[in-house]
Short mmCIF file of C-alpha atoms in Angstrom, two decimals:
data_model
loop_
_atom_site.label_atom_id
_atom_site.label_comp_id
_atom_site.label_asym_id
_atom_site.label_seq_id
_atom_site.Cartn_x
_atom_site.Cartn_y
_atom_site.Cartn_z
CA MET A 32 18.17 -5.88 13.06
CA PRO A 33 16.38 -8.31 15.62
CA ASP A 34 17.05 -12.16 16.09
CA PRO A 35 14.74 -14.06 13.76
CA ASN A 36 14.64 -16.94 16.11
CA SER A 37 13.75 -14.93 19.34
CA ASP A 38 10.30 -16.20 21.04
CA SER A 39 8.75 -13.04 20.18
CA PHE A 40 8.44 -13.70 16.38
CA SER A 41 9.38 -17.22 15.79
CA ARG A 42 5.64 -18.77 15.34
CA SER A 43 5.94 -21.06 12.30
CA GLY A 44 2.81 -22.68 11.10
CA SER A 45 2.15 -26.68 11.84
CA GLY A 46 2.20 -27.19 8.10
CA ALA A 47 0.31 -27.47 4.85
CA ALA A 48 0.20 -23.45 3.77
CA ASP A 49 -1.05 -22.98 0.26
CA LEU A 50 1.73 -19.82 -0.04
CA VAL A 51 5.07 -19.30 1.17
CA ILE A 52 6.53 -15.53 1.06
CA SER A 53 9.89 -15.26 1.14
CA PRO A 54 11.24 -11.41 1.62
CA ARG A 55 14.50 -10.04 2.23
CA LEU A 56 12.60 -7.85 5.45
CA VAL A 57 9.64 -8.49 6.84
CA LEU A 58 8.00 -5.77 8.86
CA PRO A 59 5.08 -7.13 10.88
CA VAL A 60 4.12 -4.20 12.62
CA ALA A 61 2.81 -6.10 16.13
CA PRO A 62 3.60 -7.82 18.36
CA ARG A 63 6.78 -5.42 17.67
CA ASN A 64 7.31 -2.90 15.16
CA VAL A 65 10.98 -4.23 13.85
CA ALA A 66 11.83 -5.33 10.33
CA LEU A 67 12.88 -8.69 10.08
CA GLU A 68 15.43 -10.47 7.90
CA GLY A 69 15.79 -13.78 7.37
CA MET A 70 12.14 -14.76 7.81
CA SER A 71 8.87 -16.32 5.77
CA VAL A 72 5.31 -15.71 5.99
CA ALA A 73 3.12 -19.04 5.38
CA ILE A 74 -0.19 -18.44 4.52
CA ARG A 75 -3.25 -21.06 3.89
CA GLY A 76 -7.13 -19.93 2.95
CA GLY A 77 -6.05 -16.50 3.08
CA ALA A 78 -5.17 -16.33 6.29
CA VAL A 79 -1.39 -16.27 8.00
CA ILE A 80 -0.64 -19.15 10.02
CA GLY A 81 2.88 -18.75 10.44
CA LEU A 82 5.86 -16.04 10.49
CA GLY A 83 9.14 -17.54 11.38
CA ASP A 84 12.62 -18.77 10.61
CA ARG A 85 12.70 -19.23 6.81
CA HIS A 86 14.14 -22.76 6.73
CA ASP A 87 11.85 -23.82 9.53
CA VAL A 88 8.81 -22.41 7.69
CA LEU A 89 9.63 -23.85 4.10
CA ALA A 90 10.39 -27.08 5.87
CA ARG A 91 7.37 -27.32 7.59
CA ASN A 92 5.56 -26.24 4.03
CA PRO A 93 6.96 -28.52 1.57
CA SER A 94 3.87 -28.42 -0.87
CA ALA A 95 3.55 -24.69 -0.78
CA ARG A 96 3.94 -22.43 -3.58
CA HIS A 97 7.15 -20.51 -2.78
CA MET A 98 7.51 -16.96 -3.54
CA GLU A 99 11.06 -15.60 -3.17
CA LEU A 100 10.98 -11.54 -2.93
CA GLY A 101 14.62 -11.41 -2.29
CA HIS A 102 14.67 -7.62 -2.84
CA HIS A 103 11.49 -6.82 -1.12
CA VAL A 104 9.87 -5.53 2.14
CA LEU A 105 6.49 -7.18 3.05
CA LEU A 106 4.23 -5.71 5.17
CA PRO A 107 0.82 -5.28 6.29
CA GLY A 108 -1.56 -4.13 3.27
CA LEU A 109 -2.10 -0.52 4.56
CA VAL A 110 -5.75 1.06 5.47
CA ASN A 111 -7.44 4.15 4.20
CA ALA A 112 -9.86 5.05 7.20
CA HIS A 113 -11.89 7.24 5.15
CA GLY A 114 -12.55 7.98 1.42
CA HIS A 115 -15.15 8.83 -1.04
CA LEU A 116 -14.10 6.21 -3.80
CA ALA A 117 -16.21 7.06 -6.59
CA MET A 118 -15.03 10.83 -6.57
CA THR A 119 -12.06 9.57 -8.47
CA LEU A 120 -13.71 10.34 -11.37
CA LEU A 121 -13.84 14.11 -9.90
CA ARG A 122 -10.31 14.31 -9.40
CA GLY A 123 -8.90 17.97 -10.82
CA LEU A 124 -12.59 19.92 -10.54
CA GLY A 125 -13.13 22.71 -8.53
CA GLU A 126 -9.02 23.19 -7.88
CA SER A 127 -8.42 25.87 -5.42
CA GLU A 128 -11.80 26.83 -3.81
CA SER A 129 -12.73 27.00 -0.56
CA LEU A 130 -14.22 24.06 0.70
CA ASP A 131 -17.81 25.60 0.64
CA ASP A 132 -17.50 27.09 -2.25
CA TRP A 133 -16.19 23.46 -3.63
CA LEU A 134 -19.43 21.70 -2.14
CA ASN A 135 -21.57 24.10 -3.25
CA ASN A 136 -20.43 25.28 -6.53
CA THR A 137 -18.78 22.38 -7.83
CA ILE A 138 -18.90 18.74 -6.61
CA TRP A 139 -22.54 19.11 -5.46
CA PRO A 140 -23.61 20.59 -8.66
CA LEU A 141 -21.86 18.02 -10.62
CA GLU A 142 -22.95 15.17 -8.14
CA ALA A 143 -26.98 16.45 -8.79
CA ARG A 144 -26.52 15.78 -12.39
CA TRP A 145 -24.34 12.74 -12.98
CA MET A 146 -24.92 10.56 -9.90
CA ASP A 147 -25.73 6.98 -10.32
CA GLU A 148 -25.12 3.37 -10.01
CA ASP A 149 -22.87 3.58 -13.38
CA PHE A 150 -21.30 6.61 -12.01
CA VAL A 151 -20.42 5.04 -8.08
CA ARG A 152 -19.25 1.50 -10.23
CA ASP A 153 -16.81 3.10 -12.53
CA GLY A 154 -15.33 5.77 -10.12
CA THR A 155 -15.32 2.96 -7.49
CA ARG A 156 -12.72 0.76 -9.70
CA LEU A 157 -10.63 3.25 -11.07
CA ALA A 158 -10.32 3.87 -6.97
CA VAL A 159 -9.49 0.18 -6.46
CA ALA A 160 -7.40 -0.10 -9.29
CA GLU A 161 -5.10 3.29 -7.81
CA MET A 162 -5.32 1.52 -4.03
CA VAL A 163 -3.73 -1.16 -4.66
CA ALA A 164 -1.08 -0.69 -7.55
CA THR A 165 0.10 1.74 -4.21
CA GLY A 166 -0.14 -0.40 -1.18
CA THR A 167 -3.54 -0.12 0.21
CA THR A 168 -5.89 -3.39 0.76
CA THR A 169 -8.70 -1.70 2.99
CA ALA A 170 -10.90 1.01 2.83
CA SER A 171 -13.87 2.93 4.34
CA ASP A 172 -16.12 4.47 1.70
CA MET A 173 -18.53 7.01 2.69
CA TYR A 174 -20.53 7.61 -0.89
CA TYR A 175 -23.99 7.28 -2.41
CA PHE A 176 -25.20 3.99 -3.78
CA PRO A 177 -22.95 1.72 -0.98
CA GLU A 178 -24.24 -1.53 -2.57
CA THR A 179 -22.71 -0.87 -5.91
CA ALA A 180 -19.63 0.02 -4.30
CA ALA A 181 -20.04 -2.77 -2.26
CA LEU A 182 -19.94 -4.94 -4.94
CA ALA A 183 -17.71 -3.39 -7.13
CA CYS A 184 -15.07 -4.23 -4.17
CA ARG A 185 -15.77 -7.56 -3.60
CA ASP A 186 -15.90 -8.44 -7.45
CA ALA A 187 -12.30 -7.36 -7.10
CA GLY A 188 -11.43 -8.38 -4.44
CA PHE A 189 -10.82 -5.49 -2.13
CA ARG A 190 -12.00 -5.33 1.67
CA LEU A 191 -14.30 -2.61 2.40
CA GLN A 192 -15.94 -0.86 5.29
CA ALA A 193 -19.14 0.11 3.12
CA THR A 194 -20.40 3.38 4.94
CA PHE A 195 -24.05 3.78 3.93
CA PRO A 196 -25.28 7.58 4.06
CA LEU A 197 -26.77 9.42 5.94
CA ILE A 198 -28.35 12.87 5.40
CA ASP A 199 -31.31 15.27 5.59
CA ILE A 200 -30.51 16.80 2.30
CA PRO A 201 -32.58 15.03 -1.02
CA ASN A 202 -30.15 13.86 -3.34
CA ALA A 203 -29.83 11.45 -6.45
CA TYR A 204 -29.37 8.26 -3.99
CA SER A 205 -32.41 9.76 -1.50
CA ALA A 206 -35.13 11.85 -0.88
CA ASP A 207 -34.50 12.08 2.98
CA PHE A 208 -33.23 10.47 5.93
CA ASP A 209 -35.74 7.66 6.42
CA GLU A 210 -35.07 6.50 2.92
CA CYS A 211 -31.12 6.78 3.52
CA LEU A 212 -31.87 4.37 6.72
CA THR A 213 -34.03 2.42 4.90
CA LYS A 214 -31.63 1.05 2.23
CA GLY A 215 -28.41 1.35 4.67
CA LEU A 216 -30.11 -1.28 6.99
CA ALA A 217 -30.86 -3.64 3.76
CA LEU A 218 -27.34 -2.83 3.30
CA HIS A 219 -26.09 -4.38 6.31
CA ASP A 220 -28.25 -7.34 6.06
CA ARG A 221 -27.01 -7.96 2.90
CA PHE A 222 -23.37 -7.89 3.85
CA ARG A 223 -23.84 -9.42 7.58
CA ASN A 224 -21.56 -12.60 6.62
CA ASP A 225 -19.34 -11.41 4.09
CA ALA A 226 -15.87 -11.96 3.96
CA LEU A 227 -14.49 -8.51 2.22
CA VAL A 228 -17.38 -6.04 2.96
CA THR A 229 -18.33 -4.98 6.64
CA THR A 230 -21.18 -2.08 6.80
CA CYS A 231 -21.46 1.13 9.24
CA PHE A 232 -23.93 3.78 9.98
CA GLY A 233 -22.46 7.36 7.76
CA PRO A 234 -23.92 9.97 8.78
CA HIS A 235 -22.36 12.75 6.08
CA SER A 236 -21.69 15.38 9.51
CA ALA A 237 -23.46 16.60 12.34
CA TYR A 238 -24.75 19.59 9.94
CA THR A 239 -26.90 17.76 7.47
CA VAL A 240 -28.55 15.27 10.07
CA ASN A 241 -30.88 16.62 12.79
CA PRO A 242 -29.81 15.98 15.84
CA GLU A 243 -32.55 13.82 17.05
CA ARG A 244 -32.08 11.75 13.86
CA LEU A 245 -28.68 11.62 15.05
CA ARG A 246 -29.62 10.52 18.18
CA ARG A 247 -31.79 8.00 16.48
CA VAL A 248 -28.27 6.63 14.87
CA ALA A 249 -26.97 6.29 18.44
CA VAL A 250 -29.81 3.76 19.64
CA LEU A 251 -29.85 1.57 16.11
CA ALA A 252 -26.05 1.40 16.35
CA ASP A 253 -25.96 -0.19 19.26
CA GLU A 254 -28.91 -2.13 18.60
CA ILE A 255 -27.13 -4.17 15.27
CA ASP A 256 -23.53 -3.77 17.13
CA ALA A 257 -22.26 -1.73 14.08
CA ASP A 258 -20.19 1.97 13.97
CA VAL A 259 -20.65 4.98 13.08
CA HIS A 260 -18.08 7.39 10.61
CA ILE A 261 -19.03 10.90 10.06
CA HIS A 262 -17.10 14.26 9.39
CA LEU A 263 -16.58 16.16 12.45
CA HIS A 264 -15.19 19.66 13.18
CA GLU A 265 -13.47 19.79 10.05
CA THR A 266 -13.33 23.72 9.83
CA GLU A 267 -13.48 27.01 12.12
CA ASP A 268 -16.02 27.61 10.51
CA GLU A 269 -18.29 24.53 10.94
CA VAL A 270 -18.12 24.83 14.81
CA ALA A 271 -18.39 28.64 15.03
CA SER A 272 -21.97 27.42 12.74
CA ALA A 273 -22.59 25.28 15.59
CA LEU A 274 -21.70 27.65 18.54
CA ARG A 275 -24.63 30.49 16.56
CA SER A 276 -27.38 27.80 15.46
CA GLN A 277 -26.91 25.29 18.65
CA GLY A 278 -25.23 26.65 21.59
CA GLY A 279 -22.98 24.59 21.45
CA THR A 280 -20.15 22.66 19.71
CA TRP A 281 -20.91 19.67 17.32
CA ILE A 282 -18.72 17.36 20.05
CA ARG A 283 -20.67 18.30 22.93
CA ILE A 284 -24.24 18.06 20.71
CA LEU A 285 -23.06 14.12 19.98
CA ASP A 286 -22.36 13.87 23.06
CA GLU A 287 -25.63 14.87 24.73
CA VAL A 288 -27.37 12.57 21.56
CA GLY A 289 -25.19 9.25 22.70
CA LEU A 290 -22.88 9.32 19.75
CA LEU A 291 -19.61 10.35 21.29
CA THR A 292 -18.54 6.90 22.08
CA GLU A 293 -16.43 3.74 20.82
CA ARG A 294 -18.20 3.10 18.04
CA LEU A 295 -17.77 6.72 16.46
CA GLN A 296 -15.29 7.16 13.62
CA ALA A 297 -14.75 10.97 13.91
CA VAL A 298 -13.09 11.58 10.72
CA HIS A 299 -10.92 15.38 10.20
CA MET A 300 -10.98 16.41 14.02
CA THR A 301 -8.78 19.78 12.97
CA ALA A 302 -11.15 22.68 14.92
CA VAL A 303 -11.00 21.11 18.34
CA SER A 304 -10.12 22.31 21.81
CA ASP A 305 -7.94 20.40 24.56
CA ALA A 306 -10.85 19.83 26.34
CA GLU A 307 -13.00 18.03 23.77
CA ILE A 308 -9.62 16.37 22.46
CA ASP A 309 -9.49 14.64 26.39
CA LEU A 310 -13.32 13.87 26.02
CA ALA A 311 -13.56 12.60 22.84
CA SER A 312 -10.07 10.09 23.78
CA GLU A 313 -12.02 9.54 26.94
CA ARG A 314 -15.40 7.89 25.14
CA GLY A 315 -13.53 6.06 23.11
CA VAL A 316 -13.90 7.90 19.68
CA ARG A 317 -11.35 6.59 17.29
CA VAL A 318 -9.87 9.65 15.00
CA VAL A 319 -9.32 9.48 11.19
CA HIS A 320 -6.67 11.95 9.93
CA CYS A 321 -6.82 13.13 6.51
CA PRO A 322 -3.59 15.20 5.91
CA HIS A 323 -3.62 16.28 2.12
CA SER A 324 -7.15 16.96 2.09
CA ASN A 325 -7.44 19.44 4.95
CA MET A 326 -4.35 20.95 3.68
CA LYS A 327 -5.77 21.15 0.16
CA LEU A 328 -8.83 22.86 1.12
CA ALA A 329 -6.87 24.63 3.72
CA SER A 330 -9.45 23.27 6.65
CA GLY A 331 -6.85 23.12 9.51
CA ILE A 332 -4.88 20.45 10.77
CA CYS A 333 -5.92 17.90 13.08
CA PRO A 334 -3.75 17.94 16.65
CA VAL A 335 -2.74 14.06 16.16
CA THR A 336 -0.05 14.43 18.30
CA LYS A 337 -2.32 15.54 21.61
CA PHE A 338 -5.24 13.06 20.62
CA LEU A 339 -2.29 10.13 20.42
CA ALA A 340 -1.01 11.99 24.07
CA ALA A 341 -4.42 11.50 25.21
CA GLY A 342 -5.19 8.16 24.35
CA ALA A 343 -6.91 8.09 21.42
CA THR A 344 -6.96 5.81 18.28
CA VAL A 345 -5.39 7.41 14.98
CA GLY A 346 -5.87 6.43 11.42
CA LEU A 347 -5.05 8.07 8.65
CA GLY A 348 -7.58 8.48 4.90
CA THR A 349 -7.16 10.07 1.96
CA ASP A 350 -10.39 11.92 1.81
CA GLY A 351 -11.91 11.54 -1.71
CA ALA A 352 -9.98 12.05 -4.91
CA ALA A 353 -11.60 15.28 -5.81
CA SER A 354 -9.86 16.58 -2.71
CA ASN A 355 -6.57 15.36 -2.32
CA ASN A 356 -6.03 14.46 -5.11
CA GLY A 357 -4.82 11.21 -5.02
CA LEU A 358 -5.03 7.59 -3.14
CA ASP A 359 -1.44 6.54 -1.92
CA MET A 360 -1.46 6.15 1.51
CA PHE A 361 2.01 5.83 1.63
CA ALA A 362 2.12 9.34 0.43
CA GLU A 363 -0.55 9.86 2.96
CA ALA A 364 1.72 8.59 5.77
CA ARG A 365 4.62 10.98 4.81
CA LEU A 366 2.30 13.96 4.66
CA ALA A 367 0.95 13.14 8.28
CA ALA A 368 4.52 12.90 9.47
CA LEU A 369 5.45 15.63 7.60
CA LEU A 370 2.94 17.89 8.90
CA ALA A 371 3.00 17.18 12.63
CA LYS A 372 7.05 17.66 12.87
CA SER A 373 6.40 21.28 10.79
CA ALA A 374 3.01 21.94 13.01
CA ASN A 375 4.61 21.34 16.24
CA ALA A 376 8.26 22.63 15.49
CA ASP A 377 9.47 19.65 16.69
CA PRO A 378 11.20 17.02 14.07
CA THR A 379 11.44 14.63 16.77
CA VAL A 380 7.47 13.99 16.66
CA LEU A 381 5.83 10.88 14.99
CA PRO A 382 8.90 9.03 13.50
CA ALA A 383 8.68 6.80 10.82
CA ALA A 384 7.74 3.78 12.68
CA ASP A 385 5.23 5.30 14.17
CA ILE A 386 3.55 6.82 10.88
CA ILE A 387 3.64 3.01 9.44
CA ALA A 388 2.04 1.69 12.29
CA MET A 389 -0.84 4.56 11.66
CA ALA A 390 -1.42 3.73 8.54
CA THR A 391 -1.49 0.09 8.92
CA LEU A 392 -2.97 -1.04 12.32
CA GLY A 393 -3.81 2.19 13.07
CA GLY A 394 -6.24 2.70 10.52
CA ALA A 395 -7.73 -0.99 11.25
CA ARG A 396 -8.50 0.28 14.70
CA ALA A 397 -10.07 3.09 13.21
CA ILE A 398 -12.69 1.61 11.42
CA GLY A 399 -12.90 -1.67 13.67
CA MET A 400 -11.10 -4.17 11.66
CA ASP A 401 -7.96 -4.76 13.66
CA ASP A 402 -8.60 -8.39 15.12
CA ARG A 403 -8.67 -8.92 11.25
CA VAL A 404 -6.16 -6.88 9.17
CA GLY A 405 -3.14 -4.25 10.20
CA SER A 406 -0.57 -6.53 11.01
CA ILE A 407 1.37 -9.22 9.99
CA GLU A 408 0.10 -12.30 12.90
CA VAL A 409 -0.86 -15.54 12.88
CA GLY A 410 -4.71 -15.16 12.69
CA LYS A 411 -5.19 -12.57 10.65
CA ARG A 412 -6.24 -12.28 7.10
CA ALA A 413 -3.36 -12.38 4.67
CA ASP A 414 -3.56 -8.99 3.28
CA LEU A 415 0.15 -7.85 2.72
CA VAL A 416 1.84 -5.79 0.18
CA ALA A 417 5.57 -6.01 -0.83
CA VAL A 418 7.35 -3.08 -1.89
CA ASP A 419 10.84 -3.34 -3.55
CA LEU A 420 13.88 -1.73 -2.33
CA ASP A 421 16.03 -2.25 -5.22
CA ASN A 422 16.22 0.89 -6.86
CA PRO A 423 18.11 4.28 -6.05
CA ALA A 424 15.15 5.48 -4.64
CA MET A 425 14.76 3.47 -1.81
CA GLN A 426 18.72 2.75 -0.93
CA PRO A 427 20.60 2.90 1.14
CA ILE A 428 17.98 0.85 3.82
CA ASN A 429 19.66 2.27 6.89
CA ASP A 430 16.81 2.83 8.65
CA PRO A 431 13.28 0.56 6.64
CA HIS A 432 11.05 2.68 7.95
CA ALA A 433 11.96 5.58 7.00
CA ALA A 434 12.45 4.35 3.39
CA LEU A 435 8.65 3.61 3.72
CA VAL A 436 7.53 6.53 4.60
CA HIS A 437 9.97 9.22 3.24
CA SER A 438 11.43 7.80 -0.12
CA ASN A 439 8.12 6.99 -2.44
CA ALA A 440 7.38 3.92 -1.47
CA GLY A 441 3.98 3.74 -3.17
CA ALA A 442 5.94 3.71 -6.72
CA HIS A 443 7.62 0.75 -6.05
CA VAL A 444 5.02 -1.55 -4.72
CA THR A 445 5.22 -4.70 -6.75
CA HIS A 446 2.58 -7.75 -5.20
CA THR A 447 -0.65 -7.02 -3.52
CA PHE A 448 -2.28 -9.45 -2.02
CA ILE A 449 -5.91 -9.45 -0.30
CA ASP A 450 -7.14 -12.53 1.65
CA GLY A 451 -4.15 -14.33 0.53
CA GLN A 452 -5.11 -13.71 -3.14
CA CYS A 453 -2.26 -11.64 -5.43
CA VAL A 454 -4.33 -8.88 -6.93
CA TYR A 455 -1.64 -6.38 -8.08
CA GLU A 456 1.83 -8.06 -9.69
CA ASN A 457 4.28 -6.11 -11.12
CA GLY A 458 2.29 -3.54 -12.98
CA ALA A 459 -0.95 -6.02 -13.60
CA TRP A 460 -4.00 -6.19 -12.54
CA LYS A 461 -5.41 -9.78 -11.26
CA THR A 462 -8.98 -8.72 -10.22
CA LEU A 463 -9.77 -5.97 -12.68
CA ASP A 464 -9.68 -4.51 -16.37
CA ILE A 465 -7.72 -2.08 -16.42
CA GLU A 466 -8.44 -1.05 -20.16
CA GLU A 467 -12.08 -1.43 -19.54
CA VAL A 468 -11.56 0.82 -15.96
CA LEU A 469 -9.39 3.57 -18.12
CA ALA A 470 -11.52 3.86 -20.76
CA ARG A 471 -14.76 3.94 -18.47
CA ALA A 472 -12.78 6.92 -16.70
CA GLY A 473 -12.03 8.72 -19.92
CA GLU A 474 -15.69 8.45 -21.04
CA TRP A 475 -16.99 9.93 -17.64
CA GLN A 476 -14.05 13.01 -18.05
CA THR A 477 -15.83 13.69 -21.61
CA LYS A 478 -19.49 14.07 -19.44
CA LEU A 479 -18.02 15.94 -16.69
CA ASN A 480 -16.42 18.71 -18.68
CA GLY A 481 -19.49 18.94 -20.89
CA ASP A 482 -17.70 18.10 -23.90
#
């Protein structure tokens, strides 16, 4: 283990902390992604103000509440860089269907019938309950009624990128693209200075939004300094359709309309050529890899190692629970590691330390929040997760990163902090009425199944 007194990590706060957490191990991810012993984290006003030698931190903060977690590793909260949170209510529907059939014959008809603010509120709360219990503290949500989702997350103390939908197809939320845009810009204004909620343009895909409207999105994103989150090159069929209808791939078309920039958060990216990987990486596009959903729908495999070699930022996302079927980011991290090793026929690629970084700081970078979250560093928000190492499935801890990635760590999360607030502790949800959340999920099950 590194020396906890080294200059790289001895950064004790100046005192007056609200809370000091002393775990067995601290895994800060940055500036160095190594596990540290004998360290404590000092928190004040929802931010990390110190990370240093345990005795020093405690001596500097004698009035702080002290939380001793002697059997735990403390790491940054995981970042789910792409999801459709309310789709937890559709979990298990349309199993073993192709992507086109799943969307056209199962998901979209159900949404057309049942989609409303109550659906989004109840499904989002269910998603937040699952995520905080498995170590996720931040998520990007791309779904209808984003204001409802944003309020549900804020009320639960959960950090959210609310990606407001933009789509040409009429739906329960909007009649057309213009209505989507009007509502989305109002959402942006409402949450402009919110502590937990940020907003982002969310064109569903290049094939459901006219290229000229995508050009308009690029201009507006620059004007209001916002990112753009989009499903892109999810399948070979999608790319083939673009070639037939547009005479070029969607990546090339996004480049033409001014969207292939550092503002773009590109989700899936399974069907890409080497030239497109280089182009997207040169433009600063951030990639969100959703391995579980892509495998379940047989959509393809994102060439993560090629993107990383080209210098791209890559984060991880679960996608929606309707196509995953879970929102456990530790499980997603494990699958990403295994898929990369198998796809490359090389067990050395994407080692566990790199996967933990991808699930935390990589995800934060992918959605433009790395100035606030993704690592345990002084000045960042205190979004932290404690995993209990004192159980047979995790012992012995020869490699802390490997234990987190390959030993079902999501099942052993005991504490989740967001902005310094403990939102989940030892099976208790502090900011959600879990009985009500589960009761509402049961009511939706009855409705959706026509019982």
